Tab-separated table of C-alpha atoms and ligand atoms in Angstrom:
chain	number	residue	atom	x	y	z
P	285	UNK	CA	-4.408	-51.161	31.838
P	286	UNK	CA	-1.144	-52.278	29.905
P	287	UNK	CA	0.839	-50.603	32.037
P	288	UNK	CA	-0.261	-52.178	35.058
P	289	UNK	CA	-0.255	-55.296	33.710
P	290	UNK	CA	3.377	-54.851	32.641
P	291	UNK	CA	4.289	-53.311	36.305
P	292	UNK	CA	2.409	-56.587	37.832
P	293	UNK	CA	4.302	-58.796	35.792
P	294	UNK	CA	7.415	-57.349	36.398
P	295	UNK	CA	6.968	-57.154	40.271
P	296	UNK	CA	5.942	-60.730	40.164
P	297	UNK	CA	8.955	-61.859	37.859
P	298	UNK	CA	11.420	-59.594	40.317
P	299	UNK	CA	9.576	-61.628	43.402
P	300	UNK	CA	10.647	-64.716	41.617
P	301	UNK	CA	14.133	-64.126	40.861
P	302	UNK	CA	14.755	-63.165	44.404
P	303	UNK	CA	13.470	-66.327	45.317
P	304	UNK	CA	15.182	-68.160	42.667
P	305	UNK	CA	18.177	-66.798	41.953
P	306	UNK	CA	19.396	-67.320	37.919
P	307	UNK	CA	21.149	-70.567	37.845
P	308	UNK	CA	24.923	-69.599	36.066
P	309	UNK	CA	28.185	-68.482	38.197
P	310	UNK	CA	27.165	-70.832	41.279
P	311	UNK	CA	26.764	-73.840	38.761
P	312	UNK	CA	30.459	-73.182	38.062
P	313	UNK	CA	32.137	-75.247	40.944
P	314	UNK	CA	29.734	-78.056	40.041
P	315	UNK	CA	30.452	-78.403	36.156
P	316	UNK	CA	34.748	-78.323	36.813
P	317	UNK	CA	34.380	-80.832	39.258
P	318	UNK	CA	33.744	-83.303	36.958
P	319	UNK	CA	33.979	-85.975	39.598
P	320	UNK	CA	32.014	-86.446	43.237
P	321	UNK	CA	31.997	-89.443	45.709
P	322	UNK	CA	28.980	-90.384	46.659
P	323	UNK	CA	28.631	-92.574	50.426
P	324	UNK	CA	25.873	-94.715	51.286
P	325	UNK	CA	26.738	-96.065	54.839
P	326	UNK	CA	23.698	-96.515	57.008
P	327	UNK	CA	22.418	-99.478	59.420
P	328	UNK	CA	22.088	-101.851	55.667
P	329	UNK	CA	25.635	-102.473	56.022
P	330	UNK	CA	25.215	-104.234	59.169
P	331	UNK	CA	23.662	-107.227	57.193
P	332	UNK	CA	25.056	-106.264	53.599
P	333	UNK	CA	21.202	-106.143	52.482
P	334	UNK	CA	20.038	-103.070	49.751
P	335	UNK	CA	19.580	-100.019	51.725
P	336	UNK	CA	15.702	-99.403	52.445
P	337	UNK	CA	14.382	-101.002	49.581
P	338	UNK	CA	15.054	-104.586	51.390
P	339	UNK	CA	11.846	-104.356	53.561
P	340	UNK	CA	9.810	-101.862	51.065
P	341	UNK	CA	9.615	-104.702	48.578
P	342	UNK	CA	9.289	-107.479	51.137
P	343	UNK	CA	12.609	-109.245	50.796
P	344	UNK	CA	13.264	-108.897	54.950
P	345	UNK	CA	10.577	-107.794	57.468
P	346	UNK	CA	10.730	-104.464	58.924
P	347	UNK	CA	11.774	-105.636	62.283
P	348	UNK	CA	14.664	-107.400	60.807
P	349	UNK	CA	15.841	-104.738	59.070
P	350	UNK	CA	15.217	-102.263	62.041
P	351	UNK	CA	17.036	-105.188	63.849
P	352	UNK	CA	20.591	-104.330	61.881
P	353	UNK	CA	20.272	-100.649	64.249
P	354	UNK	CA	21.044	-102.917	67.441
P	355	UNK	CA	24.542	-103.839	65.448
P	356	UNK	CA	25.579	-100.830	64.114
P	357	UNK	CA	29.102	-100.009	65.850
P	358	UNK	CA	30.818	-97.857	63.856
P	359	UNK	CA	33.929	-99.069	65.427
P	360	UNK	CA	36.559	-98.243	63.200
P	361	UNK	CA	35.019	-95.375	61.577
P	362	UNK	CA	37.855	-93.189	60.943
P	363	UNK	CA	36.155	-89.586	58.909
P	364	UNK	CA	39.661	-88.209	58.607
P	365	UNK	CA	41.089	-91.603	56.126
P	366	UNK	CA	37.576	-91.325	54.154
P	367	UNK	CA	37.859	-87.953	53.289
P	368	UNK	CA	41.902	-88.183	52.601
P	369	UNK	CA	41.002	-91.007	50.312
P	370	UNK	CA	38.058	-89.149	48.814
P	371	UNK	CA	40.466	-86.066	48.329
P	372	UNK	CA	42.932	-88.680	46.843
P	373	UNK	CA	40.599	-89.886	44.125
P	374	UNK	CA	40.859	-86.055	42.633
P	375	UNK	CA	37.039	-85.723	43.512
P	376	UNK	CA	36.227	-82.138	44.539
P	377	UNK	CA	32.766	-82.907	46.079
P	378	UNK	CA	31.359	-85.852	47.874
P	379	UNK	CA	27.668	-86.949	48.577
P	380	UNK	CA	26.821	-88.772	52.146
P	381	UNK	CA	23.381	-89.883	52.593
P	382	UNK	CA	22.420	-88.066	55.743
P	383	UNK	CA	19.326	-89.930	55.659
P	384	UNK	CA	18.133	-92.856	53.370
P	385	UNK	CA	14.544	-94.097	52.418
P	386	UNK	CA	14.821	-95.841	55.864
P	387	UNK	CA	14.514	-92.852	57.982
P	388	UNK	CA	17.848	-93.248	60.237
P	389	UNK	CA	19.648	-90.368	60.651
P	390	UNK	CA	23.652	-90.303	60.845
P	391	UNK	CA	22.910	-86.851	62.680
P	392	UNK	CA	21.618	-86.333	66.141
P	393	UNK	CA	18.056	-85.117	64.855
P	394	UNK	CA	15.893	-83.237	67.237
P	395	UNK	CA	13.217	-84.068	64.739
P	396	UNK	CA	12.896	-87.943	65.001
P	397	UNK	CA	13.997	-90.545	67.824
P	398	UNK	CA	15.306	-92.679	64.839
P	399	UNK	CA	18.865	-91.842	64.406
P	400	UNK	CA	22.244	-93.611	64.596
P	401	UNK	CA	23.210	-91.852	67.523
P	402	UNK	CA	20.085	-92.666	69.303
P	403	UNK	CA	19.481	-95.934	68.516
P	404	UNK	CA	22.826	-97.562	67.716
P	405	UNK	CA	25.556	-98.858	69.808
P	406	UNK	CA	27.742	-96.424	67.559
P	407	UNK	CA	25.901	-94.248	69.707
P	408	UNK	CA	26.935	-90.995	68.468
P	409	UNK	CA	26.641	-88.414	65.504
P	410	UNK	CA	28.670	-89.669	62.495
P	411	UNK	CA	27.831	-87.363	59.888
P	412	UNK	CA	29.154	-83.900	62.434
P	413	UNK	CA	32.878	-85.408	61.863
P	414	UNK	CA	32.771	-85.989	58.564
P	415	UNK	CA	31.728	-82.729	57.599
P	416	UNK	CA	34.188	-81.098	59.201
P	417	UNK	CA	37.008	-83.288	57.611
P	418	UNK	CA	35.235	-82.538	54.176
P	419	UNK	CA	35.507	-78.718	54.817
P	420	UNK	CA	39.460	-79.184	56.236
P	421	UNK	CA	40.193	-80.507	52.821
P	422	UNK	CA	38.663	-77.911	50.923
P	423	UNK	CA	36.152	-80.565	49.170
P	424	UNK	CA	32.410	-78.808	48.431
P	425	UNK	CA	29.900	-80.957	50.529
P	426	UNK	CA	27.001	-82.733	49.407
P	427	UNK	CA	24.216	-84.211	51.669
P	428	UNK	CA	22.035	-86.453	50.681
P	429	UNK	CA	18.303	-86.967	51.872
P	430	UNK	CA	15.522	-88.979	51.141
P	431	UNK	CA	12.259	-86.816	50.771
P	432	UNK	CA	10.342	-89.603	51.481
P	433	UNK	CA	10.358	-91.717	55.093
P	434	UNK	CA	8.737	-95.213	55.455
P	435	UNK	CA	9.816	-95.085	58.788
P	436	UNK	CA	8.025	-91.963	59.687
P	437	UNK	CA	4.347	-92.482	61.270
P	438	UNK	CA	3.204	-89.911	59.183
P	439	UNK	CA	4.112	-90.678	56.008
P	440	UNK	CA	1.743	-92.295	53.651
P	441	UNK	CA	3.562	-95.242	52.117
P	442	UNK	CA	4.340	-97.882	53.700
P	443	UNK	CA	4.989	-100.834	51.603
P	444	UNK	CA	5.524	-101.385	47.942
P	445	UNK	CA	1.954	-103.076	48.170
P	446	UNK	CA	0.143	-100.876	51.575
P	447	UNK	CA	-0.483	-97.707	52.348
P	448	UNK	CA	-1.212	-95.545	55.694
P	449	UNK	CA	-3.670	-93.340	55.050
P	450	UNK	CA	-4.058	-91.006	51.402
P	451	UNK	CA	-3.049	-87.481	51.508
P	452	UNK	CA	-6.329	-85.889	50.456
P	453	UNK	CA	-8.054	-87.932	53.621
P	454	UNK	CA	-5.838	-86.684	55.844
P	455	UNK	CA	-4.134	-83.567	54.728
P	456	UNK	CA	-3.035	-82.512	58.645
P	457	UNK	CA	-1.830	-85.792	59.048
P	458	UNK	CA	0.630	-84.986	55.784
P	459	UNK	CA	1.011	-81.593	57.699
P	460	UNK	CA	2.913	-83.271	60.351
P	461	UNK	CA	5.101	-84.792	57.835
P	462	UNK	CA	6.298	-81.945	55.873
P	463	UNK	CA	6.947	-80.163	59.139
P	464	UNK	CA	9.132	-82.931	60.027
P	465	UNK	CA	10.928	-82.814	56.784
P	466	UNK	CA	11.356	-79.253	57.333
P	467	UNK	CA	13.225	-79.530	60.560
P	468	UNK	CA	15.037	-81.814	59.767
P	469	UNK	CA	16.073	-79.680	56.330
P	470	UNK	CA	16.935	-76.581	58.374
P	471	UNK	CA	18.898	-78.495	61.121
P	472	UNK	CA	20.956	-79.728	58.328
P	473	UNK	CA	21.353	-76.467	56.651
P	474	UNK	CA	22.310	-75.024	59.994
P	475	UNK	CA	24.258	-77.177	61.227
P	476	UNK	CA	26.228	-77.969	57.824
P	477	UNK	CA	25.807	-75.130	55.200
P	478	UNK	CA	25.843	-77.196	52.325
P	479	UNK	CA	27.226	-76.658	49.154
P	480	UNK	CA	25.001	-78.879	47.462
P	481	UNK	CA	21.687	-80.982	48.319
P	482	UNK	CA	21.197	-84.119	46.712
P	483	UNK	CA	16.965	-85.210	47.222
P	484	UNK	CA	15.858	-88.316	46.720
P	485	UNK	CA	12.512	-90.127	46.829
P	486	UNK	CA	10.840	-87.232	45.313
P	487	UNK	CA	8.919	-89.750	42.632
P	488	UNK	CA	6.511	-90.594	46.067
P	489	UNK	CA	4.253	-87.613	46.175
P	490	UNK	CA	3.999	-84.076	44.053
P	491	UNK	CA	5.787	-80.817	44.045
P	492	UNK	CA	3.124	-79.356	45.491
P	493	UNK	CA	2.623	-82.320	48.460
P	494	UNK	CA	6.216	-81.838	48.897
P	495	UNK	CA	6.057	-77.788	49.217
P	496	UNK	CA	9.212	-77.918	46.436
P	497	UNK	CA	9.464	-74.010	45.499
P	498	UNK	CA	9.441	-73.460	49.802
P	499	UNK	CA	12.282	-76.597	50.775
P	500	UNK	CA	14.162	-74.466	47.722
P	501	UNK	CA	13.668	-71.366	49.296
P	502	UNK	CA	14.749	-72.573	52.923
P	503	UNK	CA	17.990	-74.216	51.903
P	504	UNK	CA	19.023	-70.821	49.897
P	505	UNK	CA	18.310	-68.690	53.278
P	506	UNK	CA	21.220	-70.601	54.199
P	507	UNK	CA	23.546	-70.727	51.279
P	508	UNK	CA	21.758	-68.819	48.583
P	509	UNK	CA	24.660	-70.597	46.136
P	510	UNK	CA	23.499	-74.108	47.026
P	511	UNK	CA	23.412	-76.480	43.816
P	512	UNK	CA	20.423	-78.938	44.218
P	513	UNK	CA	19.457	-81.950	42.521
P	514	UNK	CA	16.549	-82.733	40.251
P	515	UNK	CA	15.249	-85.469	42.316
P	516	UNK	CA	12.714	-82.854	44.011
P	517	UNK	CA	9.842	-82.731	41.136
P	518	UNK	CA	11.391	-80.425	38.441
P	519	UNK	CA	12.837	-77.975	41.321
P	520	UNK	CA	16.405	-78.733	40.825
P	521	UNK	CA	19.599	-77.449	39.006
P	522	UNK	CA	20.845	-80.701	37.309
P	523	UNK	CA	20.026	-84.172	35.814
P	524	UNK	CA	20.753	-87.306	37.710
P	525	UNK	CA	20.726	-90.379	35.097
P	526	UNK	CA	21.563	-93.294	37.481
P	527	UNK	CA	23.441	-96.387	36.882
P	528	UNK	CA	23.171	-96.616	33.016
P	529	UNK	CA	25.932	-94.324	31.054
P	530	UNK	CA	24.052	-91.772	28.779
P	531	UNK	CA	25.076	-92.700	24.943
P	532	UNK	CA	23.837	-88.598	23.824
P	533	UNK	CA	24.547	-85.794	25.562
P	534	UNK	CA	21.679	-85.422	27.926
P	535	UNK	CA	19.358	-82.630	27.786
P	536	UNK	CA	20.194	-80.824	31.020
P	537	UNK	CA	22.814	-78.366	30.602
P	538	UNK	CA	24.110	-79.967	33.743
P	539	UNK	CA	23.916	-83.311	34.849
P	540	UNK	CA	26.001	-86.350	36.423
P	541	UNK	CA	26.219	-89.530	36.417
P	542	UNK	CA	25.433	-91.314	39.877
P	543	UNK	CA	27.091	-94.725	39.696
P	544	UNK	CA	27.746	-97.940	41.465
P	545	UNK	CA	31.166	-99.893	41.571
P	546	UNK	CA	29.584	-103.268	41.553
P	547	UNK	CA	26.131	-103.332	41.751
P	548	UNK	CA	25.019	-101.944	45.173
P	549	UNK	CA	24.975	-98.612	46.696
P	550	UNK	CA	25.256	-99.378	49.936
P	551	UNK	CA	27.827	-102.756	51.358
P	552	UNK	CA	26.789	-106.636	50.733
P	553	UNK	CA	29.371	-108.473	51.345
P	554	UNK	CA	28.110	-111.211	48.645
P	555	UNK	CA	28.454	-108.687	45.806
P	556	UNK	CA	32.096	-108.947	44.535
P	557	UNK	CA	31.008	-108.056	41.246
P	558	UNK	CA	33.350	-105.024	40.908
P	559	UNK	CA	34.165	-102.788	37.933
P	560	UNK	CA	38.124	-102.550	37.422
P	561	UNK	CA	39.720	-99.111	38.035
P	562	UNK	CA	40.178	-98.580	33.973
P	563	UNK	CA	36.388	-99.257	33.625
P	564	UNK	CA	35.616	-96.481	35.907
P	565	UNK	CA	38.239	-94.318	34.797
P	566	UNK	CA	36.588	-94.562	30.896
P	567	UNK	CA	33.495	-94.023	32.555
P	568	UNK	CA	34.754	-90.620	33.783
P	569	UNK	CA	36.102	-89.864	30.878
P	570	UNK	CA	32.499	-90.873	28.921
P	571	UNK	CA	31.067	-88.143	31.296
P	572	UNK	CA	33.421	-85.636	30.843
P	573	UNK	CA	33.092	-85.746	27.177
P	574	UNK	CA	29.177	-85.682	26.944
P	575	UNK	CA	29.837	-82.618	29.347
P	576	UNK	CA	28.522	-84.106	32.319
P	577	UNK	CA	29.863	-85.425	35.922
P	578	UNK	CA	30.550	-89.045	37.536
P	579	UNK	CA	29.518	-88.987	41.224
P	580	UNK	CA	30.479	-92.738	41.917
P	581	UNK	CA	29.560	-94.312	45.377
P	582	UNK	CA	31.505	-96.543	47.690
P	583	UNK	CA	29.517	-98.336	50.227
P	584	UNK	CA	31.742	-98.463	53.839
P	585	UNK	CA	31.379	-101.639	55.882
P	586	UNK	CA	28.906	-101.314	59.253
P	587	UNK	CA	32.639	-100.977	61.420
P	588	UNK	CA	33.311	-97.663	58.962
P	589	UNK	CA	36.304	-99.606	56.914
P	590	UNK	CA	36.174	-99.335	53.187
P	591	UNK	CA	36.380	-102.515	50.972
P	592	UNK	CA	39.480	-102.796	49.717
P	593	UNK	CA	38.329	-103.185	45.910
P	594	UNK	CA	36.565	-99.704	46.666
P	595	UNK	CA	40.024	-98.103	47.860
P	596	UNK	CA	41.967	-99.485	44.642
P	597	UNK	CA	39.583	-97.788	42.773
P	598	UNK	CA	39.270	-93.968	44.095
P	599	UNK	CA	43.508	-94.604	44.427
P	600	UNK	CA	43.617	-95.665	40.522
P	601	UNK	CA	41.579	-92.900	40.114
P	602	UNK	CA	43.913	-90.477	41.744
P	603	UNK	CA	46.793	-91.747	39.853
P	604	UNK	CA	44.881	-90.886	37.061
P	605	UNK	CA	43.442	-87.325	37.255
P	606	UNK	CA	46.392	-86.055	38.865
P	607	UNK	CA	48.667	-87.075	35.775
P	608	UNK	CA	45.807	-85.449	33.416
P	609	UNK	CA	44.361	-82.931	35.415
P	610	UNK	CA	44.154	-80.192	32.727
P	611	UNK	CA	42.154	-82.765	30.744
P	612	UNK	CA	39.741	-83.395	33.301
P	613	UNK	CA	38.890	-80.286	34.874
P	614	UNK	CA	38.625	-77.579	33.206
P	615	UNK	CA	37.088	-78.619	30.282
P	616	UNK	CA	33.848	-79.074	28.384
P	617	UNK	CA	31.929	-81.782	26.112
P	618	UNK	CA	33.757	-82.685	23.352
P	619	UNK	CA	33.065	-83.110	19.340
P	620	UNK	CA	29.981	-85.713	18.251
P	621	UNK	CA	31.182	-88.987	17.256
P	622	UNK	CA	32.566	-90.451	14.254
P	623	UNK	CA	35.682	-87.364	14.158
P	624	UNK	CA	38.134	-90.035	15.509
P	625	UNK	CA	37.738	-93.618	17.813
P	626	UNK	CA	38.697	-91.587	21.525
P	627	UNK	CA	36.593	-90.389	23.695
P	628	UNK	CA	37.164	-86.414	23.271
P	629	UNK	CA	36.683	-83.286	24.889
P	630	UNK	CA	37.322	-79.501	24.457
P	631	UNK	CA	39.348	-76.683	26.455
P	632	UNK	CA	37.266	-73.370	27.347
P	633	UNK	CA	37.525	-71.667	24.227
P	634	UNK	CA	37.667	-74.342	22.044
P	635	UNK	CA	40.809	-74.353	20.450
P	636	UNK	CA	42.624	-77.596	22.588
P	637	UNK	CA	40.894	-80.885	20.922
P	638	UNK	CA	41.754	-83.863	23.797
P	639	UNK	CA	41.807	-87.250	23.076
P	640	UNK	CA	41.408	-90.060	25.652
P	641	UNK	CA	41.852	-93.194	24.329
P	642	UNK	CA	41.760	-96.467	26.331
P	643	UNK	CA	44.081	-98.928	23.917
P	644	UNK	CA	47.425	-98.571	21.529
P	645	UNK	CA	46.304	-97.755	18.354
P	646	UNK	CA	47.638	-100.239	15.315
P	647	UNK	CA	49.483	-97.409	13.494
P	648	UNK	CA	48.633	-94.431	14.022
P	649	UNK	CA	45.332	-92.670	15.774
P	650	UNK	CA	43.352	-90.430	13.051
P	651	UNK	CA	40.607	-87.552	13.215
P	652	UNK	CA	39.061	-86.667	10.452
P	653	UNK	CA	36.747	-83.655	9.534
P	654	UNK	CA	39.425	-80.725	11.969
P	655	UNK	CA	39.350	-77.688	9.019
P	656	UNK	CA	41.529	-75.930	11.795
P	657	UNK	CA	45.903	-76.075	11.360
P	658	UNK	CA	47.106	-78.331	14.203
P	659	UNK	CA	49.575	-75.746	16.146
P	660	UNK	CA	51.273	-78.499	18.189
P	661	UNK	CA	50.229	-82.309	19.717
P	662	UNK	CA	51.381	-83.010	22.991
P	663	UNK	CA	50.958	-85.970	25.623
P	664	UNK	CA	49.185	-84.798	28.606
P	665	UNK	CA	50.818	-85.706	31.742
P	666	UNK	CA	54.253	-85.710	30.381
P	667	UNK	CA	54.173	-82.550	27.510
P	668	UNK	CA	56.218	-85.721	25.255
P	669	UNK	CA	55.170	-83.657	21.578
P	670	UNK	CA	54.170	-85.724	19.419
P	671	UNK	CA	54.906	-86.230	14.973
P	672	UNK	CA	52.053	-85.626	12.663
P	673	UNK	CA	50.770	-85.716	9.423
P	674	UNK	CA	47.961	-84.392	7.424
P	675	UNK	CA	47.247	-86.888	4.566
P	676	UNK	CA	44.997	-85.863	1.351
P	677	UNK	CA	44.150	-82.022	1.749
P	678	UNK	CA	43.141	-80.750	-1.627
P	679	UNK	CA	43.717	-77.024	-2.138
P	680	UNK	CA	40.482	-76.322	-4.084
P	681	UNK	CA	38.110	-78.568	-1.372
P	682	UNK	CA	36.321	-77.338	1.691
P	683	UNK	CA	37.085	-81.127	2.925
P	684	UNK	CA	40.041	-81.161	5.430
P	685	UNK	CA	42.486	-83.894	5.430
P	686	UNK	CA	43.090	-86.679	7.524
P	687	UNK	CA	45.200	-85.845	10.733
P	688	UNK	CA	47.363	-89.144	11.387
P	689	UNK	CA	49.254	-88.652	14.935
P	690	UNK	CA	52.423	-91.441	15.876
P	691	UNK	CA	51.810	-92.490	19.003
P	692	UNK	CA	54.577	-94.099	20.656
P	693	UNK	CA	54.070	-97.253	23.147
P	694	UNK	CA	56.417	-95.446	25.692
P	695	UNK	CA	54.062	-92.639	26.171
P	696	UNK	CA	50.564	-94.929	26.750
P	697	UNK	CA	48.857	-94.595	30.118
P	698	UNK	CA	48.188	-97.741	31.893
P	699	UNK	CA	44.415	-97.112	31.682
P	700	UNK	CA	43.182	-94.163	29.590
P	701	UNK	CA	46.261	-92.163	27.489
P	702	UNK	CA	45.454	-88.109	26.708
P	703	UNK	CA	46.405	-86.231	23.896
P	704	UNK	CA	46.074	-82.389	23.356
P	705	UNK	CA	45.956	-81.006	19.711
P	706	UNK	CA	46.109	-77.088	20.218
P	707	UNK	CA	44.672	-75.754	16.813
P	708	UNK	CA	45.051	-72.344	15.318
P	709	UNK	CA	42.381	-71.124	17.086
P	710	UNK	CA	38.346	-72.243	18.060
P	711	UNK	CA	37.732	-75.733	16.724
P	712	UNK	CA	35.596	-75.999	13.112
P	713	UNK	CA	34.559	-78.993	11.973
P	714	UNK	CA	33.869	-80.320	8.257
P	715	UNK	CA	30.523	-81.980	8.901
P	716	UNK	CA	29.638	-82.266	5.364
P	717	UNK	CA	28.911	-85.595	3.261
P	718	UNK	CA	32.070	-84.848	0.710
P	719	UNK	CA	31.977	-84.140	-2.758
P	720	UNK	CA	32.422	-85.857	-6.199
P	721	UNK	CA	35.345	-84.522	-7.764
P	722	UNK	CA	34.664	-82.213	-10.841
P	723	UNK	CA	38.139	-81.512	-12.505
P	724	UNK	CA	41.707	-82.455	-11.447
K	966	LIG	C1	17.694	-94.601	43.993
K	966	LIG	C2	17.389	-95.389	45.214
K	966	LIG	C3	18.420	-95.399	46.232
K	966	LIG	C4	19.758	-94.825	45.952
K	966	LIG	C5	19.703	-93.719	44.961
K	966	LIG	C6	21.061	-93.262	44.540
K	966	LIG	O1	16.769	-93.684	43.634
K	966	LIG	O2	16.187	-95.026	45.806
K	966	LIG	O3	18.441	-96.559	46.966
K	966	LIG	O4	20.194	-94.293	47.138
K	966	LIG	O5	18.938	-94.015	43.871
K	966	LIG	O6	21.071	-92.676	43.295
């Protein structure tokens, strides 16, 4: 009876795995990329109102905000300038949304009517030319797509404050829907292969309403690497915190940080409230040292050009991780806080300490608490070494000394200097409260 048991369980558990493949070597292109672009660009920018959500909550009717399909030219939408810019910014993925909350495609869907080449004067698939600008430059592509459609017929909500009809009322009805997402999931994955998927909308209905384990399955028939979001009910690979920068190291072993540059995703022209380039470059480097990702959006005008405060930003951003690229990625989370005032983070096997700092230090910068020798201290982006000196190391106590580097105003970065410290070998730390001292 044991036996069988065992043999059932291990059947089952070999079933499983072939379905879902152990997360671990795939996740690898995903956690040195450190940074993504993520592109909302859909009918909203026609009227610079927020994308969907405008007419969910009530703020425009739906036939207004249909309306903005009837202006939607796409007339200077050049794929080939996006992507160089994108490539520029030293992002090695990017995120389009495919489809938003709204239910227009950028793709000429054989599964809905409501798509920009369809029903816009653009008249023509803009998502086809991007991808194949994204794969010419060698980025990994990410597509973006709302699980749930208040456009679609079939799909229960409707409002923030209506419904259609309730899933357990109708449950054909909610057939028709899944079937629809379904299509339009495998069109994608045929027509794109992509490298990752990034759901949204899943909070509308359950794993099981949305068939999770089976839209899983389908996308891996296609790419059995793909790296998928969590936004699909517990079903994904990674965390998405959104907008607000995690202060711990989030739970998920992988995760990123999907971010705005003012405070829309897609473009409204009345929000000028822009981050500067440094802000967003110590944002990146906040991710990098909790271990995690940036994906930060730009929103492109209805005509296809990008807002000029948008391009300064991804080009700041390419100044930036090209001059520190060894710091950015190919590295892990760094110490916990309270070693040294940078934001830190570690090579593979431990034994390079970087420090990203985004000021001139009065004096000099000092860690505390490193029980490794310092082998050398370098600026990264230039090699320029750099003078130390280890103040108060006692030979009888555990408790390492104080490691105060010079650094010279000639060698500070405009917006976020890097310093390596290669050590003698993995990284230790003294994380102990001291001691009193018993003889001298
Ligand atoms: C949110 C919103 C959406 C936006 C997305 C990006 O969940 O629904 O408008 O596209 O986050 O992270």
């Amino acid at each position: 009876m044991k036996k069988i048991l065992i043999s059932i369980i291990a059947s089952v558990a070999a079933a499983f795995s072939a379905s879902f493949p152990v997360r671990g070597q795939d996740m690898e292109w995903f956690s040195e990329a450190k940074l993504g672009i993520f592109i909302h660009w859909g009918i909203y920018a026609v009227d610079g109102i927020s994308e969907s959500w405008s007419f969910y909550n009530g703020y425009v009717p739906y036939d207004t905000y249909m309306a903005q399909t009837k202006r939607f030219l796409a007339e200077n939408y050049d794929p080939h300038q996006w992507v160089s810019l994108i490539k520029e910014s030293g992002a090695r993925y990017t995120v389009i949304t495919s489809k938003h909350h709204d239910g227009v495609a950028l793709w000429n869907t054989a599964a809905s009517k409501l798509s920009v080449p369809r029903q816009t004067p653009a008249g023509r698939d803009v998502l086809t030319p991007f991808v194949h600008e994204v794969r010419m430059a060698g980025l990994k592509l990410g597509l973006y797509y709302s699980l749930l459609d208040w456009s679609h017929p079939d799909y229960p909500n409707w409002t923030r404050t209506t419904t259609r009809y309730s899933i357990k009322d109708d449950p054909a009805r909610w057939q028709r829907f899944v079937d629809f997402d379904f299509a339009q999931l495998r069109e994608l994955s045929e027509a794109y292969r992509p490298d990752l998927l990034w759901f949204d909308g899943d909070w509308e209905q359950t794993a099981e309403d949305w068939h999770a384990p089976e839209i899983i399955k389908l996308l891996r028939e296609y790419n059995p690497d793909i790296v998928v979001n969590s936004r699909i009910q517990g079903y994904g690979d990674y965390g998405t915190p959104e907008i607000g920068v995690p202060t711990t190291r989030p739970a998920d072993r992988y995760w990123e940080l999907c971010y705005t540059m003012n405070d829309s995703w897609g473009f409204q022209h009345k929000d000028t409230n822009f981050k500067t380039p440094e802000m967003i470059v110590r944002t990146l480097v906040d991710c990098i040292s909790l271990g995690g990702n940036l994906l930060l959006d730009i929103g492109p005008r209805a005509d296809g050009t990008i807002p000029e405060e948008e391009v300064s930003i991804l080009k700041e951003l390419g100044r930036w991780t090209s001059k520190h690229a060894e710091a950015v990625y190919p590295v892990r989370a760094g110490i916990p806080g309270g070693f040294v005032n940078a934001y830190t983070a570690l090579n593979k096997d431990g034994s390079v300490l970087y420090l990203y700092f985004p000021y001139k230090p009065i004096g000099t910068l000092e860690v505390k608490g490193i029980t490794n020798a310092v082998k050398s201290i370098r600026v990264v982006g230039s090699d320029t070494p750099l003078t130390w000196k280890i103040y108060n190391k006692l030979s009888w106590s555990e408790v390492p000394g104080l490691l105060d580097i010079e650094v010279p105003e000639e060698v500070l970065d405009p917006s976020m200097t890097v310093i390596a410290v290669e050590l003698d070998g993995p990284i230790r730390l003294y994380q102990g409260a001291g001691k009193v001292i018993t003889s001298n």
